[in-house]
Amino acid sequence: LIFLFMMELDAQKTTKVLIHTDLGDITVALYNDTPKHRDNFIKLAKDGFYNGSPFHRVIKGFMIQGGGPPKGVPEMSERVPAEFVPAHIHKKGALCAARMGDQVNPKKESSASQFYIVQGEKVSAEQLNQFDQKRTVKYTPEQRTTYMTIGGTPFLDGDYTVFGEVVSGLEVVDKIAAVQTAAGDRPVKEIKMTMKVL
């Protein structure tokens, strides 16, 4: 099943980006049906924006977040319009855009640079039924199976843009998620990244 899925991604000629971290390498594939997020991420990676930037917020069983500017570089004020695609869910390994809260950001626009990778946890059928009741688009049988077997964070679906996924290095996501954190969920020992568009 995973092999067929990888063939499907390759058939779409997706752009892949290598995220090199202090704890290993993560390769992500960017979705073509979220073009604004895809192009923005590729540009920042090619420009070297992320090089030296840390994973600044890590919550075990939830996600790892990075993409804030390196020290001394100002935070980007631009936003990327939301691109919600029902086919893309917050499964384990989903690459998603961080954003400001609804109170100051009613259009749910994404941060121009900050992103997170879902670790999440396995979800029961009962929990999925509850999430399904709140959604206008219902989960497909495949999506339900993914959440129950691989896990994720379904409560974020439809609120944050999912624009890619990990195709190798999920074990590195787990390693980063397991590090010791201090105030603000910031890792005690900084985990920096560099990126390369493949």
XYZ file of N, CA and C in Angstrom:
594
model
N 0.838 -1.212 0.000
C 0.000 0.000 0.000
C 0.870 1.258 0.000
N 1.916 1.260 0.846
C 2.806 2.427 0.921
C 3.528 2.600 -0.420
N 3.941 1.464 -1.033
C 4.646 1.512 -2.318
C 3.755 2.147 -3.395
N 2.486 1.722 -3.432
C 1.539 2.270 -4.406
C 1.342 3.761 -4.183
N 1.264 4.141 -2.909
C 1.068 5.544 -2.549
C 2.265 6.381 -3.007
N 3.477 5.835 -2.811
C 4.693 6.546 -3.223
C 4.711 6.709 -4.750
N 4.262 5.660 -5.454
C 4.199 5.740 -6.920
C 3.227 6.837 -7.343
N 2.128 6.941 -6.596
C 1.123 7.970 -6.881
C 1.727 9.362 -6.718
N 2.475 9.565 -5.618
C 3.121 10.861 -5.376
C 4.124 11.169 -6.483
N 4.917 10.145 -6.882
C 5.915 10.351 -7.929
C 5.254 10.702 -9.251
N 4.101 10.063 -9.523
C 3.385 10.317 -10.772
C 2.945 11.776 -10.855
N 2.684 12.386 -9.716
C 2.260 13.792 -9.695
C 3.454 14.748 -9.829
N 4.672 14.189 -9.907
C 5.897 14.996 -9.984
C 5.938 16.042 -8.858
N 5.848 15.574 -7.647
C 5.881 16.491 -6.513
C 7.309 16.960 -6.262
N 7.417 18.171 -5.735
C 8.717 18.689 -5.315
C 9.010 18.147 -3.932
N 10.236 17.676 -3.740
C 10.638 17.169 -2.430
C 11.685 18.097 -1.826
N 11.629 18.223 -0.510
C 12.574 19.076 0.205
C 13.188 18.261 1.334
N 14.511 18.302 1.429
C 15.228 17.624 2.507
C 15.407 18.599 3.665
N 14.902 18.215 4.826
C 15.095 19.013 6.044
C 16.146 18.291 6.874
N 17.356 18.815 6.878
C 18.443 18.215 7.659
C 18.405 18.803 9.072
N 18.361 17.949 10.080
C 18.326 18.416 11.472
C 19.469 17.785 12.256
N 19.666 18.282 13.470
C 20.706 17.735 14.350
C 20.424 16.281 14.731
N 19.169 15.828 14.551
C 18.807 14.461 14.942
C 18.532 13.558 13.739
N 18.829 14.039 12.525
C 18.625 13.224 11.329
C 17.891 13.991 10.251
N 17.644 13.306 9.141
C 17.043 13.941 7.964
C 15.568 13.564 7.790
N 14.787 14.549 7.387
C 13.365 14.360 7.072
C 13.170 14.837 5.631
N 12.562 14.000 4.790
C 12.234 14.432 3.428
C 10.731 14.597 3.322
N 10.316 15.762 2.821
C 8.884 16.032 2.645
C 8.578 16.194 1.162
N 7.375 15.773 0.767
C 6.871 16.012 -0.587
C 5.781 17.062 -0.483
N 5.812 18.057 -1.363
C 4.859 19.168 -1.317
C 3.718 18.903 -2.306
N 2.495 19.121 -1.852
C 1.318 18.874 -2.697
C 1.183 19.946 -3.779
N 0.782 19.520 -4.962
C 0.591 20.466 -6.073
C -0.740 21.209 -6.007
N -1.706 20.682 -5.233
C -3.014 21.357 -5.162
C -3.084 22.372 -4.014
N -1.931 22.670 -3.417
C -1.811 23.811 -2.495
C -0.655 24.680 -3.025
N -0.817 25.234 -4.225
C 0.315 25.867 -4.923
C 0.910 27.086 -4.234
N 0.075 27.875 -3.538
C 0.624 29.073 -2.875
C 1.584 28.661 -1.760
N 1.180 27.662 -0.970
C 2.045 27.178 0.111
C 3.277 26.469 -0.446
N 3.067 25.656 -1.486
C 4.186 24.942 -2.116
C 5.246 25.929 -2.607
N 4.821 26.921 -3.397
C 5.771 27.852 -4.002
C 6.475 28.709 -2.950
N 5.732 29.100 -1.915
C 6.308 29.897 -0.839
C 7.388 29.105 -0.093
N 7.079 27.835 0.212
C 8.024 26.976 0.949
C 9.287 26.737 0.119
N 9.101 26.478 -1.179
C 10.252 26.242 -2.067
C 11.135 27.488 -2.128
N 10.510 28.656 -2.259
C 11.279 29.905 -2.350
C 12.113 30.121 -1.083
N 11.479 29.968 0.090
C 12.201 30.183 1.349
C 13.334 29.171 1.505
N 13.075 27.908 1.127
C 14.114 26.878 1.233
C 15.280 27.203 0.301
N 14.960 27.604 -0.931
C 16.033 27.937 -1.903
C 16.817 29.173 -1.480
N 16.114 30.134 -0.870
C 16.769 31.373 -0.420
C 17.624 31.170 0.834
N 17.529 29.974 1.457
C 18.304 29.707 2.674
C 17.689 30.298 3.927
N 16.406 30.722 3.833
C 15.752 31.349 4.992
C 15.778 30.441 6.214
N 15.556 29.136 6.011
C 15.430 28.210 7.142
C 16.781 27.747 7.713
N 17.854 27.998 6.993
C 19.154 27.488 7.443
C 19.584 28.145 8.754
N 19.735 27.312 9.779
C 20.079 27.819 11.111
C 18.871 28.087 11.981
N 17.668 27.913 11.411
C 16.423 28.135 12.158
C 16.134 26.910 13.035
N 15.627 27.107 14.256
C 15.373 25.967 15.144
C 13.927 25.466 15.101
N 13.740 24.235 15.551
C 12.400 23.764 15.911
C 12.138 24.369 17.290
N 11.294 25.395 17.330
C 11.172 26.193 18.563
C 9.999 25.766 19.449
N 9.136 24.869 18.938
C 7.981 24.432 19.741
C 7.756 22.946 19.470
N 7.885 22.146 20.512
C 7.803 20.693 20.371
C 6.874 20.142 21.445
N 5.817 19.431 21.014
C 4.876 18.839 21.963
C 4.701 17.367 21.606
N 5.222 16.501 22.477
C 5.167 15.050 22.239
C 3.718 14.594 22.091
N 3.474 13.744 21.087
C 2.126 13.261 20.834
C 1.261 14.255 20.080
N 1.863 15.389 19.669
C 1.112 16.416 18.954
C 1.847 16.821 17.672
N 2.921 17.630 17.803
C 3.632 18.086 16.608
C 4.966 18.728 16.963
N 5.790 18.930 15.912
C 7.039 19.683 16.050
C 6.920 20.898 15.132
N 7.231 22.083 15.652
C 7.046 23.330 14.886
C 8.364 24.053 14.712
N 8.575 24.553 13.507
C 9.779 25.323 13.206
C 9.464 26.399 12.195
N 10.527 26.987 11.653
C 10.336 27.971 10.594
C 10.315 29.404 11.058
N 10.515 29.604 12.364
C 10.729 30.971 12.817
C 12.089 31.407 12.285
N 12.337 32.686 12.124
C 13.622 33.116 11.571
C 14.772 32.836 12.534
N 15.984 32.625 12.005
C 17.145 32.490 12.883
C 17.329 33.762 13.706
N 18.097 33.652 14.792
C 18.323 34.819 15.676
C 18.819 36.019 14.889
N 18.242 37.165 15.201
C 18.683 38.397 14.559
C 17.949 38.730 13.266
N 17.135 37.775 12.781
C 16.351 38.026 11.554
C 14.906 38.287 11.976
N 14.277 39.363 11.491
C 12.907 39.659 11.926
C 11.890 38.635 11.414
N 10.820 38.456 12.178
C 9.714 37.563 11.788
C 9.037 38.123 10.532
N 8.639 37.233 9.629
C 7.959 37.684 8.404
C 6.528 38.108 8.740
N 6.104 39.240 8.213
C 4.755 39.734 8.509
C 3.737 39.263 7.472
N 4.224 38.793 6.298
C 3.301 38.362 5.247
C 2.527 37.117 5.676
N 1.385 36.913 5.005
C 0.600 35.699 5.237
C 0.291 35.045 3.900
N 0.006 33.754 3.964
C -0.362 32.999 2.759
C -1.846 32.650 2.883
N -2.664 32.935 1.861
C -4.096 32.594 1.952
C -4.296 31.094 2.212
N -5.294 30.770 3.014
C -5.581 29.370 3.347
C -5.875 28.574 2.079
N -5.405 27.330 2.055
C -5.687 26.410 0.942
C -6.140 25.078 1.549
N -7.409 25.002 1.901
C -7.930 23.783 2.532
C -8.382 22.791 1.456
N -7.810 21.605 1.480
C -8.155 20.544 0.535
C -8.611 19.340 1.370
N -9.894 18.949 1.266
C -10.403 17.862 2.126
C -9.615 16.558 2.037
N -8.943 16.333 0.904
C -8.162 15.098 0.743
C -6.933 15.083 1.653
N -6.479 16.256 2.087
C -5.264 16.347 2.910
C -5.639 16.508 4.383
N -5.341 15.489 5.161
C -5.698 15.496 6.581
C -4.445 15.580 7.445
N -4.666 15.860 8.715
C -3.569 15.989 9.677
C -3.107 14.622 10.201
N -2.759 13.735 9.268
C -2.239 12.421 9.667
C -0.806 12.577 10.157
N -0.285 11.540 10.796
C 1.117 11.569 11.232
C 1.995 11.824 10.014
N 2.908 12.795 10.134
C 3.804 13.136 9.041
C 3.302 14.246 8.140
N 2.077 14.748 8.395
C 1.560 15.855 7.576
C 2.396 17.112 7.810
N 2.702 17.820 6.718
C 3.419 19.097 6.773
C 2.376 20.199 6.650
N 2.304 21.064 7.649
C 1.206 22.032 7.738
C 1.745 23.426 8.057
N 0.940 24.427 7.744
C 1.323 25.814 7.995
C 0.778 26.279 9.342
N 1.648 26.872 10.151
C 1.212 27.478 11.413
C 0.523 28.806 11.079
N -0.221 29.343 12.042
C -0.903 30.620 11.807
C -1.307 31.256 13.125
N -1.685 32.525 13.051
C -2.228 33.243 14.196
C -3.657 32.754 14.441
N -4.168 32.972 15.657
C -5.501 32.513 16.036
C -6.623 33.222 15.294
N -7.816 32.626 15.367
C -8.983 33.140 14.637
C -9.352 34.573 15.026
N -9.123 34.946 16.285
C -9.537 36.275 16.759
C -8.865 37.378 15.937
N -7.583 37.174 15.602
C -6.842 38.191 14.837
C -6.668 37.773 13.380
N -7.189 36.594 13.034
C -6.953 36.029 11.712
C -8.183 35.221 11.259
N -9.330 35.896 11.083
C -10.573 35.167 10.778
C -10.540 34.389 9.465
N -9.666 34.785 8.532
C -9.579 34.068 7.249
C -8.672 32.833 7.341
N -8.114 32.598 8.533
C -7.228 31.439 8.772
C -6.027 31.428 7.820
N -5.497 32.619 7.557
C -4.317 32.720 6.688
C -3.089 32.175 7.407
N -2.204 31.570 6.629
C -1.019 30.914 7.195
C 0.135 31.882 7.395
N 0.984 31.550 8.367
C 2.266 32.236 8.516
C 3.044 32.026 7.223
N 3.799 33.034 6.807
C 4.581 32.900 5.575
C 5.785 31.979 5.755
N 6.174 31.699 7.008
C 7.379 30.874 7.181
C 7.215 29.719 8.167
N 6.392 29.886 9.200
C 6.336 28.850 10.231
C 5.479 27.663 9.801
N 5.984 26.475 10.082
C 5.308 25.234 9.701
C 5.398 24.245 10.858
N 4.586 23.208 10.789
C 4.708 22.132 11.762
C 4.515 20.789 11.066
N 5.100 19.761 11.663
C 4.943 18.392 11.184
C 4.210 17.628 12.268
N 3.123 16.975 11.885
C 2.271 16.265 12.850
C 2.952 14.989 13.334
N 2.945 14.783 14.650
C 3.260 13.467 15.208
C 1.929 12.796 15.554
N 1.173 13.436 16.432
C -0.180 12.965 16.735
C -0.211 11.620 17.435
N -1.416 11.103 17.584
C -1.647 9.809 18.236
C -2.757 9.088 17.489
N -2.853 7.778 17.693
C -3.933 7.014 17.064
C -5.276 7.484 17.611
N -6.281 7.486 16.742
C -7.595 8.019 17.079
C -8.611 6.882 16.992
N -9.526 6.826 17.963
C -10.532 5.762 17.961
C -11.671 6.096 16.989
N -12.438 5.065 16.615
C -13.590 5.258 15.722
C -14.590 6.215 16.360
N -14.777 6.104 17.678
C -15.723 6.984 18.392
C -15.289 8.450 18.296
N -13.983 8.687 18.503
C -13.476 10.060 18.408
C -13.681 10.604 16.989
N -13.407 9.768 15.983
C -13.574 10.202 14.598
C -15.024 10.533 14.290
N -15.937 9.751 14.856
C -17.367 10.032 14.661
C -17.721 11.424 15.189
N -17.128 11.773 16.344
C -17.384 13.105 16.933
C -16.839 14.214 16.025
N -15.614 14.015 15.498
C -15.034 15.014 14.596
C -15.853 15.113 13.316
N -16.310 13.965 12.828
C -17.093 13.913 11.586
C -18.375 14.731 11.685
N -18.999 14.706 12.873
C -20.255 15.437 13.074
C -20.057 16.943 12.948
N -18.843 17.431 13.265
C -18.567 18.865 13.215
C -18.133 19.323 11.822
N -17.836 18.370 10.940
C -17.279 18.706 9.625
C -18.344 18.758 8.536
N -18.138 19.643 7.570
C -19.033 19.668 6.416
C -18.627 18.571 5.434
N -17.300 18.291 5.373
C -16.804 17.213 4.513
C -16.495 16.017 5.401
N -17.125 14.882 5.112
C -16.937 13.686 5.952
C -15.650 12.960 5.577
N -15.069 12.282 6.558
C -13.861 11.492 6.298
C -14.186 10.302 5.396
N -13.268 10.002 4.484
C -13.419 8.811 3.643
C -13.029 7.588 4.483
N -13.428 6.384 4.069
C -13.009 5.177 4.803
C -11.479 5.080 4.923
N -10.753 5.505 3.860
C -9.279 5.461 3.889
C -8.725 6.434 4.929
N -9.316 7.623 4.999
C -8.852 8.610 5.984
C -9.113 8.118 7.404
N -10.262 7.505 7.612
C -10.585 6.963 8.943
C -9.565 5.884 9.335
N -9.253 5.008 8.382
C -8.273 3.946 8.646
C -6.909 4.538 8.977
N -6.518 5.573 8.220
C -5.229 6.239 8.464
C -5.163 6.779 9.892
N -6.208 7.482 10.317
C -6.217 8.043 11.682
C -6.205 6.951 12.755
N -6.873 5.825 12.480
C -6.953 4.766 13.491
C -5.682 3.916 13.555
N -4.935 3.840 12.433
C -3.748 2.977 12.410
C -2.431 3.744 12.542
N -2.334 4.894 11.843
C -1.101 5.692 11.875
C -1.200 6.806 12.919
N -2.396 7.406 12.995
C -2.611 8.483 13.956
C -2.505 9.857 13.323
N -2.726 10.869 14.144
C -2.664 12.248 13.681
C -3.391 13.177 14.635
N -3.794 14.326 14.126
C -4.482 15.347 14.934
C -5.719 15.840 14.172
N -6.782 15.017 14.100
C -7.942 15.376 13.284
C -8.649 16.657 13.706
N -8.487 17.070 14.962
C -9.165 18.288 15.431
C -8.640 19.544 14.744
N -7.526 19.447 13.992
C -6.986 20.600 13.267
C -7.476 20.668 11.817
N -8.135 19.595 11.347
C -8.588 19.566 9.955
C -9.573 20.697 9.661
N -9.342 21.366 8.526
C -10.227 22.458 8.116
C -9.912 23.782 8.771
N -8.914 23.791 9.653
C -8.524 25.039 10.324
C -7.104 25.478 9.979
N -6.268 24.530 9.580
C -4.870 24.805 9.225
C -4.580 24.117 7.897
N -3.829 24.788 7.031
C -3.526 24.238 5.704
C -2.486 23.127 5.794
N -2.829 21.967 5.212
C -1.892 20.845 5.065
C -1.356 20.932 3.640
N -0.024 21.096 3.485
C 0.500 21.315 2.130
C 1.582 20.320 1.709
N 1.779 19.271 2.507
C 2.762 18.260 2.135
C 2.788 17.159 3.174
N 3.727 16.230 3.014
C 3.844 15.138 3.974
C 5.249 14.567 3.971
N 5.602 13.935 5.067
C 6.904 13.280 5.204
C 6.893 12.012 4.362
N 7.908 11.852 3.499
C 8.035 10.617 2.720
C 9.201 9.755 3.216
N 10.096 10.344 4.007
C 11.087 9.553 4.739
C 11.561 10.360 5.938
N 11.864 9.639 7.028
C 12.342 10.310 8.232
C 11.297 10.494 9.313
N 10.209 9.700 9.276
C 9.205 9.810 10.355
C 9.826 9.505 11.708
N 10.824 8.622 11.722
C 11.487 8.286 12.995
C 12.237 9.494 13.554
N 12.661 10.402 12.671
C 13.341 11.634 13.120
C 12.315 12.577 13.748
N 11.116 12.629 13.170
C 10.026 13.421 13.768
C 9.773 12.917 15.188
N 9.737 11.582 15.360
C 9.527 10.994 16.694
C 10.661 11.362 17.652
N 11.894 11.358 17.136
C 13.063 11.706 17.982
C 12.969 13.153 18.455
N 12.624 14.050 17.522
C 12.521 15.472 17.881
C 11.380 15.679 18.880
N 10.256 14.981 18.648
C 9.090 15.123 19.538
C 9.392 14.646 20.953
N 10.396 13.780 21.099
C 10.710 13.185 22.405
C 11.734 13.990 23.215
N 12.274 15.073 22.653
C 13.326 15.803 23.375
C 12.747 16.540 24.583
N 13.628 16.830 25.520
C 13.227 17.572 26.731
C 12.931 19.020 26.362
N 11.815 19.533 26.877
C 11.437 20.917 26.584
C 11.319 21.730 27.872
N 11.384 23.043 27.721
C 11.251 23.965 28.856
C 10.048 24.872 28.600
N 10.088 26.087 29.139
C 8.972 27.033 28.999
C 8.629 27.256 27.535
N 7.324 27.342 27.251
C 6.868 27.579 25.887
C 7.074 26.399 24.957
N 7.251 25.192 25.537
C 7.476 23.964 24.761
C 8.723 24.055 23.882
N 9.673 24.878 24.302
C 10.922 25.050 23.529
C 11.933 23.996 23.959
N 12.559 23.286 22.999
C 13.574 22.296 23.384
C 14.692 22.919 24.216
N 15.099 22.186 25.258
C 16.190 22.652 26.135
C 17.473 22.764 25.315
N 17.738 21.740 24.487
C 18.899 21.774 23.587
C 18.372 22.098 22.199
N 18.835 23.202 21.643
C 18.298 23.686 20.363
C 18.519 22.669 19.238
N 17.476 22.462 18.431
C 17.557 21.570 17.268
C 17.415 22.442 16.027
N 18.527 22.639 15.342
C 18.510 23.525 14.167
C 18.304 22.706 12.885
N 17.926 23.426 11.833
C 17.689 22.770 10.540
C 18.394 23.523 9.419
N 18.609 22.795 8.328
C 18.943 23.398 7.036
C 18.059 22.689 6.010
N 17.752 23.361 4.905
C 16.859 22.769 3.906
C 17.498 22.784 2.535
N 17.133 21.756 1.757
C 17.618 21.658 0.370
C 16.476 21.146 -0.487
N 16.161 21.883 -1.552
C 15.135 21.427 -2.501
C 15.775 20.367 -3.384
N 15.149 19.194 -3.439
C 15.732 18.062 -4.181
C 15.305 18.081 -5.660
